[in-house]
Short mmCIF file of C-alpha atoms in Angstrom, two decimals:
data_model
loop_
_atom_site.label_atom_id
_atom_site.label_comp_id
_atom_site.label_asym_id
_atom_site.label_seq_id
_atom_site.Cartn_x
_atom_site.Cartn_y
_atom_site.Cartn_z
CA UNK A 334 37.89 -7.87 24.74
CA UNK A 335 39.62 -4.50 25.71
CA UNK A 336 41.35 -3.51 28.90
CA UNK A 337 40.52 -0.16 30.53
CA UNK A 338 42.78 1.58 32.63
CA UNK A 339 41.36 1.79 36.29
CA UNK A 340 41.91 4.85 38.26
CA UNK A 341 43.24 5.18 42.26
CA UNK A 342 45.70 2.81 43.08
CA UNK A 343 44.21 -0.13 41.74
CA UNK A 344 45.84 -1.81 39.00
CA UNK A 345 43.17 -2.08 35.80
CA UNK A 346 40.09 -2.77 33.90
CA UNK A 347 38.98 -5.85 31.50
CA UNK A 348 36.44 -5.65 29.59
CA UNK A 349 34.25 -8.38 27.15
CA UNK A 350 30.80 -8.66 25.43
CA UNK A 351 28.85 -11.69 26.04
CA UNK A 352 26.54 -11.93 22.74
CA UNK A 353 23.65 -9.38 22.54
CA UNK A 354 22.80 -8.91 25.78
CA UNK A 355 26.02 -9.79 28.14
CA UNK A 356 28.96 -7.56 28.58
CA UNK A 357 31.60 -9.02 31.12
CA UNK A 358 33.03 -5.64 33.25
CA UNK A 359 36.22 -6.33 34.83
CA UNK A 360 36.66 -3.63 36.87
CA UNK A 361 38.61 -2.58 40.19
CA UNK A 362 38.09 -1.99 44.12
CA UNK A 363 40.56 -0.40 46.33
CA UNK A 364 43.98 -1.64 47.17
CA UNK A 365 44.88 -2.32 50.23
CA UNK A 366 48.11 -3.36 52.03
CA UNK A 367 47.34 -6.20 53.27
CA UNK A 368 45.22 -7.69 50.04
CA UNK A 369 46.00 -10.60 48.25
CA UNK A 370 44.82 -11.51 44.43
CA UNK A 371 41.14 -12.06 44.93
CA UNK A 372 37.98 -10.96 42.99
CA UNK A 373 34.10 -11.28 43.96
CA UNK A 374 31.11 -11.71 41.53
CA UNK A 375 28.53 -9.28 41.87
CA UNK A 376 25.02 -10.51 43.04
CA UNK A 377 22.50 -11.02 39.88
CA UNK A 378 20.32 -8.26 41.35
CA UNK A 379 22.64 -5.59 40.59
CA UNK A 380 22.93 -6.70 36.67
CA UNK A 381 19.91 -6.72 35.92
CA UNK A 382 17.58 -3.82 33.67
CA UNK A 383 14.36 -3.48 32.95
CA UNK A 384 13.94 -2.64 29.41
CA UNK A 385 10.89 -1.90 27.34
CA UNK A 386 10.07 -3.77 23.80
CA UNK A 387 8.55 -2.65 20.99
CA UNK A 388 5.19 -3.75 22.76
CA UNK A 389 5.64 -1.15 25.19
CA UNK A 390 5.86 -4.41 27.91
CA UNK A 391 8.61 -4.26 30.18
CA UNK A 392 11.03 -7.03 30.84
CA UNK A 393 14.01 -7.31 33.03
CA UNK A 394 16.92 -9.03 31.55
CA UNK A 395 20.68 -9.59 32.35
CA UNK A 396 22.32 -6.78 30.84
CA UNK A 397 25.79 -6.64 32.68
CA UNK A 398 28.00 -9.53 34.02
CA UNK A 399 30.04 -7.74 36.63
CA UNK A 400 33.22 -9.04 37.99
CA UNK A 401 35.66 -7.18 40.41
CA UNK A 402 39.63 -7.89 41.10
CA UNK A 403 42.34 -6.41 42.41
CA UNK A 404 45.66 -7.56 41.82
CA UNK A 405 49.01 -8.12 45.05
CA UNK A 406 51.81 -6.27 44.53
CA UNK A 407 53.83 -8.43 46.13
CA UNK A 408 56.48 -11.71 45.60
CA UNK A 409 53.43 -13.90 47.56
CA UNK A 410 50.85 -13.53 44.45
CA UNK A 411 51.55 -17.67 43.53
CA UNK A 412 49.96 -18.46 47.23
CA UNK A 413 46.62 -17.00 46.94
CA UNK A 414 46.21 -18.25 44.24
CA UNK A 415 43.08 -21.47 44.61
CA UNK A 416 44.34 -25.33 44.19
CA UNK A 417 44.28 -26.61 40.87
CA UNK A 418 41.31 -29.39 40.78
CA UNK A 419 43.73 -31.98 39.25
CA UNK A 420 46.15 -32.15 36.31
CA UNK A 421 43.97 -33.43 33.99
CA UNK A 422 43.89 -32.52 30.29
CA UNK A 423 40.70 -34.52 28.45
CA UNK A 424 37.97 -34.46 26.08
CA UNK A 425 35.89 -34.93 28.91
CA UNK A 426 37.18 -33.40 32.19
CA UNK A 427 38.96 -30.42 30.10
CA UNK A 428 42.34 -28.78 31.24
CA UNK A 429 42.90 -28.70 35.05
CA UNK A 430 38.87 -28.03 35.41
CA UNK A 431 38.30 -25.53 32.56
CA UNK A 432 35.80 -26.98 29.61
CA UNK A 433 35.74 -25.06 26.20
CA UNK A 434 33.24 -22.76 25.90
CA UNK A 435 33.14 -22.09 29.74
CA UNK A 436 32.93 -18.64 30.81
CA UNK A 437 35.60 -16.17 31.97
CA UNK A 438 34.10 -16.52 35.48
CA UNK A 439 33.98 -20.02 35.59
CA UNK A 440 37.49 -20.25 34.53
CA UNK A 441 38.78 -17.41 37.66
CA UNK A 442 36.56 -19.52 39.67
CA UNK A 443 38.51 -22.56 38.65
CA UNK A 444 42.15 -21.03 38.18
CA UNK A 445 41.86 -17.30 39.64
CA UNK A 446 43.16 -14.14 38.77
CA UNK A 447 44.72 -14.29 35.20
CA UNK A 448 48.49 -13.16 35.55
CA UNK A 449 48.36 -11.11 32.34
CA UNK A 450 45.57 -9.91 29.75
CA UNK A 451 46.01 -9.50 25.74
CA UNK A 452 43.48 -7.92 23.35
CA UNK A 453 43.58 -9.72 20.19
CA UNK A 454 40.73 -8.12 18.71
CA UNK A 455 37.27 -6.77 19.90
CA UNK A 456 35.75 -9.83 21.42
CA UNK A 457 38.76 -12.08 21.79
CA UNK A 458 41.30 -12.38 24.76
CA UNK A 459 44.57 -13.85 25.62
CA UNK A 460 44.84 -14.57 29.17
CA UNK A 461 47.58 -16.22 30.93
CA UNK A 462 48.38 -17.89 34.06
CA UNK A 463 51.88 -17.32 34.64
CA UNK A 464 54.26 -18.40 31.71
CA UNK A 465 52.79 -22.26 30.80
CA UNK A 466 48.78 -21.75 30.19
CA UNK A 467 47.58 -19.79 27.64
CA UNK A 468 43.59 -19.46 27.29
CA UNK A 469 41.99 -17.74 24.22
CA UNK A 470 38.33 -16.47 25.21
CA UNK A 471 35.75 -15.22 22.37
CA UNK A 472 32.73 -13.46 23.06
CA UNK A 473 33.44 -14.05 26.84
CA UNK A 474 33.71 -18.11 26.41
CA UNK A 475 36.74 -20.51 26.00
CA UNK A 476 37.82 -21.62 23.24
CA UNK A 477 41.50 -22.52 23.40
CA UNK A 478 43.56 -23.92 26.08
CA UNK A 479 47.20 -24.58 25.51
CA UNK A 480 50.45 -24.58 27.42
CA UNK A 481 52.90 -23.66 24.59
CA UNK A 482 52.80 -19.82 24.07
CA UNK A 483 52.22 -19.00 20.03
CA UNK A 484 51.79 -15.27 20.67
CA UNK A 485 53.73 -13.14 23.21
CA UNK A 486 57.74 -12.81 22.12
CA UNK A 487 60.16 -14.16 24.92
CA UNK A 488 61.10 -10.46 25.32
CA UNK A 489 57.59 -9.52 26.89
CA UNK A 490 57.21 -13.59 28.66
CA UNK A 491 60.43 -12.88 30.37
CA UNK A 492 58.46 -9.79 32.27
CA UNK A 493 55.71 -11.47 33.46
CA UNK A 494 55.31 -13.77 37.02
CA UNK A 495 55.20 -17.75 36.97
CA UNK A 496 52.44 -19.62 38.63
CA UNK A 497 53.74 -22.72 40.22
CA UNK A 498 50.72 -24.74 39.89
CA UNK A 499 51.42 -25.31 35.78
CA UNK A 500 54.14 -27.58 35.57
CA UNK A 501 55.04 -30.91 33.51
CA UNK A 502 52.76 -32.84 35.63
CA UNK A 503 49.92 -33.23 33.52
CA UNK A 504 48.28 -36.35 31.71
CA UNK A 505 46.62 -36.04 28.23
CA UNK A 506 43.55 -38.76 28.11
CA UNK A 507 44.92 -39.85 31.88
CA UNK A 508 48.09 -41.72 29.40
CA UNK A 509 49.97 -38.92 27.26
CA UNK A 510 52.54 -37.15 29.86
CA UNK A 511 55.58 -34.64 29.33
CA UNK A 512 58.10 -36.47 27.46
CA UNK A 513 56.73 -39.85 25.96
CA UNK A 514 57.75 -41.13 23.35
CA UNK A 515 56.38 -41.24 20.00
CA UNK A 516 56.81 -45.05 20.12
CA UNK A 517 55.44 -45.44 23.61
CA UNK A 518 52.36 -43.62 21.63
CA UNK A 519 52.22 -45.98 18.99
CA UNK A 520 52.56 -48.85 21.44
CA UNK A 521 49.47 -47.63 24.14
CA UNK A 522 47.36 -47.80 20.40
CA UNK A 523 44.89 -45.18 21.47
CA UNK A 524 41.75 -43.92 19.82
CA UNK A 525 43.64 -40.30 18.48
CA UNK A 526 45.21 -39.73 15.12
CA UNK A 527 48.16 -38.07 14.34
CA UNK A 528 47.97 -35.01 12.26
CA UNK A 529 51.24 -34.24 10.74
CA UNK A 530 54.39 -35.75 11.89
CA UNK A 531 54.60 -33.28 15.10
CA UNK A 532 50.67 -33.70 16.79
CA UNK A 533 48.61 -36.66 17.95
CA UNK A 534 45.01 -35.73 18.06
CA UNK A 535 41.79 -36.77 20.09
CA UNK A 536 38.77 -35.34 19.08
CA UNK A 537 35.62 -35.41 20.83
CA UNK A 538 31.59 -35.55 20.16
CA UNK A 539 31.45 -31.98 19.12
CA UNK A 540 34.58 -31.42 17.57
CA UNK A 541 36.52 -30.50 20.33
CA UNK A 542 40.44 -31.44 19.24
CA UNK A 543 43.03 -32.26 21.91
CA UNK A 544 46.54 -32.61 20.72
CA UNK A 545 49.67 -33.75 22.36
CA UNK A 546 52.64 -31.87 20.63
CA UNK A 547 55.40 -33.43 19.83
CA UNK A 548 58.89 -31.83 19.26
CA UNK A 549 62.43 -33.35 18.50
CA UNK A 550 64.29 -33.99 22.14
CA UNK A 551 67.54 -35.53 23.15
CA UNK A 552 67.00 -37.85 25.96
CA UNK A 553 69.60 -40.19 27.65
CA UNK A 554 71.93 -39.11 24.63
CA UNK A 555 69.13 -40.24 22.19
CA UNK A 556 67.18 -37.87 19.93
CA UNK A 557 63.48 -38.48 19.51
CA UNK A 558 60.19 -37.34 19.53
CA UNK A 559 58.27 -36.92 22.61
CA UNK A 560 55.23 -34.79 23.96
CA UNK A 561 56.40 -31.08 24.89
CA UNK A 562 52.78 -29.65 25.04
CA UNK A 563 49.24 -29.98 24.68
CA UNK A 564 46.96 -27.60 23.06
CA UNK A 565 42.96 -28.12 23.46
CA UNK A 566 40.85 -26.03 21.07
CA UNK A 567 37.05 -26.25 19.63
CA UNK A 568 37.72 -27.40 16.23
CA UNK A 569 35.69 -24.65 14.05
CA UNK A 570 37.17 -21.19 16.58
CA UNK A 571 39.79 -20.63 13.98
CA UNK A 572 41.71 -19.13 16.62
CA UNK A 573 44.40 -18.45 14.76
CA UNK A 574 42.50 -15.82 12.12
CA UNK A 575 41.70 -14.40 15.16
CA UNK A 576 45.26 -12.97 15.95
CA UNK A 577 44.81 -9.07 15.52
CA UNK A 578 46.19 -7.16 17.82
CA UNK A 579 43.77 -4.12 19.19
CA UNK A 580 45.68 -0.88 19.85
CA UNK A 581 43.69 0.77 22.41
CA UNK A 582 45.88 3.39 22.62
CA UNK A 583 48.91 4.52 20.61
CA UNK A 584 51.71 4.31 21.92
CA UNK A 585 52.87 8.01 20.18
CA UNK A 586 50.35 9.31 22.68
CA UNK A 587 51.61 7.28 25.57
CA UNK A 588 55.27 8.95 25.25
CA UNK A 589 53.95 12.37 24.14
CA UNK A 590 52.69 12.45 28.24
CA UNK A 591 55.73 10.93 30.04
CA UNK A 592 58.01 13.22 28.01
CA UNK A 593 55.79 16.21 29.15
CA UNK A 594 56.08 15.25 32.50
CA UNK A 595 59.15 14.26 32.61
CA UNK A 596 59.73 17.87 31.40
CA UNK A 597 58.41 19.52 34.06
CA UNK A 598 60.17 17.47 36.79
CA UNK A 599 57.16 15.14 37.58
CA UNK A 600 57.19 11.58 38.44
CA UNK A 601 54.23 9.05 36.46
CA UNK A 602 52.04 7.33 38.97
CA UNK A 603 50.13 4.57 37.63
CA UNK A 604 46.60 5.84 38.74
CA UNK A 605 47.55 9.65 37.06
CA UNK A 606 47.14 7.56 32.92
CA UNK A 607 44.05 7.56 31.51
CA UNK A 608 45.47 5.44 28.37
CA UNK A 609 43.96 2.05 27.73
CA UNK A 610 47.03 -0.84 27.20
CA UNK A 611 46.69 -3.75 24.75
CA UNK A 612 48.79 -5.90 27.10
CA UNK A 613 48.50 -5.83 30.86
CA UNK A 614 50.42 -8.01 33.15
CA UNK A 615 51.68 -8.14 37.15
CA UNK A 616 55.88 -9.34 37.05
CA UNK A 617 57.38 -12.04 39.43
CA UNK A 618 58.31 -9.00 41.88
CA UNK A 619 54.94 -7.46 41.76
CA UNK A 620 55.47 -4.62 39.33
CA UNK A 621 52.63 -4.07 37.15
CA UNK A 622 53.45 -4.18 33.27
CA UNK A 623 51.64 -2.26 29.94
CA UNK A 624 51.97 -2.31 26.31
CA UNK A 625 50.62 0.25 23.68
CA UNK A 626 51.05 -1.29 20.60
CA UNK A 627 53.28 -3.66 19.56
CA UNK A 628 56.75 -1.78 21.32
CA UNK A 629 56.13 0.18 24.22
CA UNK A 630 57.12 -1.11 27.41
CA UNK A 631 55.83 0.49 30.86
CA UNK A 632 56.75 -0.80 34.35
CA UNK A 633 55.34 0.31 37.31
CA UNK A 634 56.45 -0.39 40.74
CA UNK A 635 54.68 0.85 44.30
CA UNK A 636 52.31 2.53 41.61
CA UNK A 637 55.14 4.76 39.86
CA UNK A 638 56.68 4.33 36.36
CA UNK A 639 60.25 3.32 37.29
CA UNK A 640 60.93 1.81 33.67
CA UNK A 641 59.90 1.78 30.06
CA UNK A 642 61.30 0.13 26.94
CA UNK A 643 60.95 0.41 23.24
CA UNK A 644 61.33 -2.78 20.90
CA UNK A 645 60.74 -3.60 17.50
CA UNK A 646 58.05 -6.04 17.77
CA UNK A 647 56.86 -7.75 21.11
CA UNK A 648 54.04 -10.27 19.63
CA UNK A 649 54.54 -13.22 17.38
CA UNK A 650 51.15 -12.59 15.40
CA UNK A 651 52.56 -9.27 14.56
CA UNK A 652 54.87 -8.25 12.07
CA UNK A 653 58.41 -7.93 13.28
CA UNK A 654 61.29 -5.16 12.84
CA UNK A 655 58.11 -2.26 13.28
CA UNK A 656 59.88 1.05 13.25
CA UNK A 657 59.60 3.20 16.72
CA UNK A 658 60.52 6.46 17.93
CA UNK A 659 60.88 7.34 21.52
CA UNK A 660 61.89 11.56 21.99
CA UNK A 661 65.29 11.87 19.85
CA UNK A 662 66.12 7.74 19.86
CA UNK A 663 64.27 5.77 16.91
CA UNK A 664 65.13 2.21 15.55
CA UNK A 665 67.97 2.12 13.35
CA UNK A 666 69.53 5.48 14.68
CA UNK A 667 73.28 5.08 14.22
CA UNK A 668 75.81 4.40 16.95
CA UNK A 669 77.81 7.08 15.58
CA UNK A 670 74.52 9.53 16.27
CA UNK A 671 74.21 8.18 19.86
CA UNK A 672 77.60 8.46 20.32
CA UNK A 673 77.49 12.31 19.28
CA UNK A 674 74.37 12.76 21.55
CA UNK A 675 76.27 11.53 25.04
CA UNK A 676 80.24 11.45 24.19
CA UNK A 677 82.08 10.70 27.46
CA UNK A 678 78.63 9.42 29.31
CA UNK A 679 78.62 6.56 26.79
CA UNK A 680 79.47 3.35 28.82
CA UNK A 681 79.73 -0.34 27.38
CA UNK A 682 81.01 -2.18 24.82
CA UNK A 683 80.08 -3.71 21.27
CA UNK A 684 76.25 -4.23 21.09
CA UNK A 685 75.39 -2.63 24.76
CA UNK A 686 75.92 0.98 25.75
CA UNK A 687 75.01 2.61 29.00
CA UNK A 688 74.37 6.44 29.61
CA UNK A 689 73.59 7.53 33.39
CA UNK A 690 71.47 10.93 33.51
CA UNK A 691 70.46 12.65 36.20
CA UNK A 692 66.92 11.47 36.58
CA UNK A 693 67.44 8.11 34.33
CA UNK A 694 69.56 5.37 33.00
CA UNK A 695 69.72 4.57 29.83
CA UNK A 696 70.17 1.25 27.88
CA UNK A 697 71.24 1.05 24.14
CA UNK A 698 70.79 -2.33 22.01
CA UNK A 699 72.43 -2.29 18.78
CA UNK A 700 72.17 -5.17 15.81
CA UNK A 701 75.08 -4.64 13.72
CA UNK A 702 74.52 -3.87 9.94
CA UNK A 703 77.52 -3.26 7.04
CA UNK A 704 76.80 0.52 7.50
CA UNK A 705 77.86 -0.15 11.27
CA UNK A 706 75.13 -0.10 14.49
CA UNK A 707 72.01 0.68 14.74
CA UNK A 708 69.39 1.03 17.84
CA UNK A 709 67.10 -2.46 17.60
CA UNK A 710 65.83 -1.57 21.34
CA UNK A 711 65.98 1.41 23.91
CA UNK A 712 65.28 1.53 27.78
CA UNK A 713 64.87 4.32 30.28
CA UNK A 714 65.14 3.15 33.97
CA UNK A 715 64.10 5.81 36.15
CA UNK A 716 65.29 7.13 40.01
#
């Protein structure tokens, strides 16, 4: 599944294949002021083409899948959000209304608009809904559910907006909740398994699994295992061979054009790129948020870049410590070269340095190595 960049003020496009025949088109209408997060299906008549076999005998058949969104830009985007059905998690109701192998419309009817969008490879998707579901779609369909994140780094979660509806309030098999016990497991004797010290599994007719995770806690002064999370997966998805990440567009390219503009004195306004983002997401203040690659950073508010960032690895799956460049900064660049570059401007102390320009601020992280400091992460904020 691969997000395209929309054009006008609108905020993006996603994109899927359904098998053969169906390809799921997420694309944009306007913004306007007063719009909430909302999206509308478009009527079967308009998806259908008539095609002709090797017969020569025409037939009509569903060719496109068409789904339009637009996403608020504004702190209210929890409210519009639709109720959740209940805060269920089982085999046979599936998690708060969304069955595996369901379709990405039936889960926006169910939840709404995702809160960010990850390519993982061609026909797989991350989406999630604020910071505590995770849903991994293949070929358009469901196929994991889960509520413990095993693929965006806490640098990138941090960005993103929360959605309300997800808390600790859900039941596993209407018994397993947030925080039981291990014993109070073992006591309820239920019909799931545990695989591994850490997950107790139910698994259904078709080889659907539903695990409660468990994780080491102190509670009351006590340490023991209880349920921190629930993951709900079809059995033979393999979801996690699926973890690839697809680099629409390089990131090299990406900072090739703000450079140039910012050479010539021109502001970036989120409708002016034509570059397709791996990683799309909208923040807790509205901003919208894109990553090229694994390390580039944009953040757009009111439509205009107003800050980007450069790390060393922003996705579990990936490998970590990946080597950027961004103009004359790169990772592992020397304090002592910064240092030369800014002199005087150079503000902060130990492993954070500040430099105000005249159109931008700059931030400086360092790790500290025996050769002294060197750049782990860079960030432009602009005025």
């Amino acid at each position: 599944m691969k997000i395209k960049n929309g054009s006008g003020p609108q905020v993006s496009m996603f994109a899927s294949r359904f098998g053969v025949l169906g390809l799921l088109m997420l694309s944009l209408f306007s913004f306007h002021a007063a719009a909430q997060t909302k999206y509308e299906i478009v009527p079967d008549e308009e998806k259908r083409k008539t095609v002709t076999n090797f017969n020569n005998k025409k037939t009509s058949v569903d060719i496109e899948h068409v789904i339009s969104f637009s996403l608020t830009r504004n702190r209210n985007v929890n409210k519009n959000q639709p109720r959740l059905k209940n805060n269920t998690i089982s085999l046979s109701e599936g998690a708060f209304g969304i069955k595996l192998n369901s379709s990405v419309e039936e889960m926006m009817n169910v939840l709404g608009t995702p809160t960010s969008t990850l390519n993982l490879s061609e026909n797989t998707a991350l989406f999630s809904y604020g910071r505590n579901l995770w849903i991994v779609t293949v070929n358009g369909l469901v196929h994991q559910v889960s509520n413990e994140n095993q693929w965006v780094s806490s640098s990138l979660t941090n960005l993103i907006a929360f959605d309300d509806r997800f808390d600790n309030q859900w039941k596993i098999q209407d018994s397993v909740g947030y925080e039981l016990s291990k014993a109070a497991i073992d006591a309820m004797k239920l019909n799931g398994q545990y695989v591994g010290k850490n997950t107790y599994r139910f698994t259904g007719p078709n080889g659907e699994q539903l695990d409660a995770l468990l994780t080491v806690r102190s509670i009351n002064g006590d340490r023991a295992l209880v349920v921190t999370g629930f993951n709900y997966t079809l059995a033979q998805s393999n979801v996690k061979n699926m973890l690839s990440l697809t680099a629409v567009t390089e990131s090299k390219e990406v900072i090739e054009y703000i450079e140039d503009r910012r050479a010539q004195g021109e502001t970036i306004a989120l409708d002016e790129l034509t570059f397709t983002p791996s990683f799309e997401a909208f923040s807790e203040d509205g901003a919208i948020i894109q990553v090229y690659e694994n390390n580039l950073v944009l953040q757009f508010q009111y439509d205009e870049l107003n800050k980007l960032s450069v790390y060393e690895g922003l996705f579990d799956f990936e490998e970590k410590n990946q080597k950027w460049q961004y103009a004359k900064h790169y990772s592992g660049q020397s304090g002592d070269e910064v240092m030369q570059m800014y002199g005087d401007e150079v503000m902060g102390l130990d492993n954070y340095w500040q430099v105000f320009l005249d159109d931008a601020k700059y931030d400086f992280y360092f790790d500290e190595t025996e050769s002294g400091l060197a750049l782990v992460e860079f960030e432009m904020e602009f005025f």
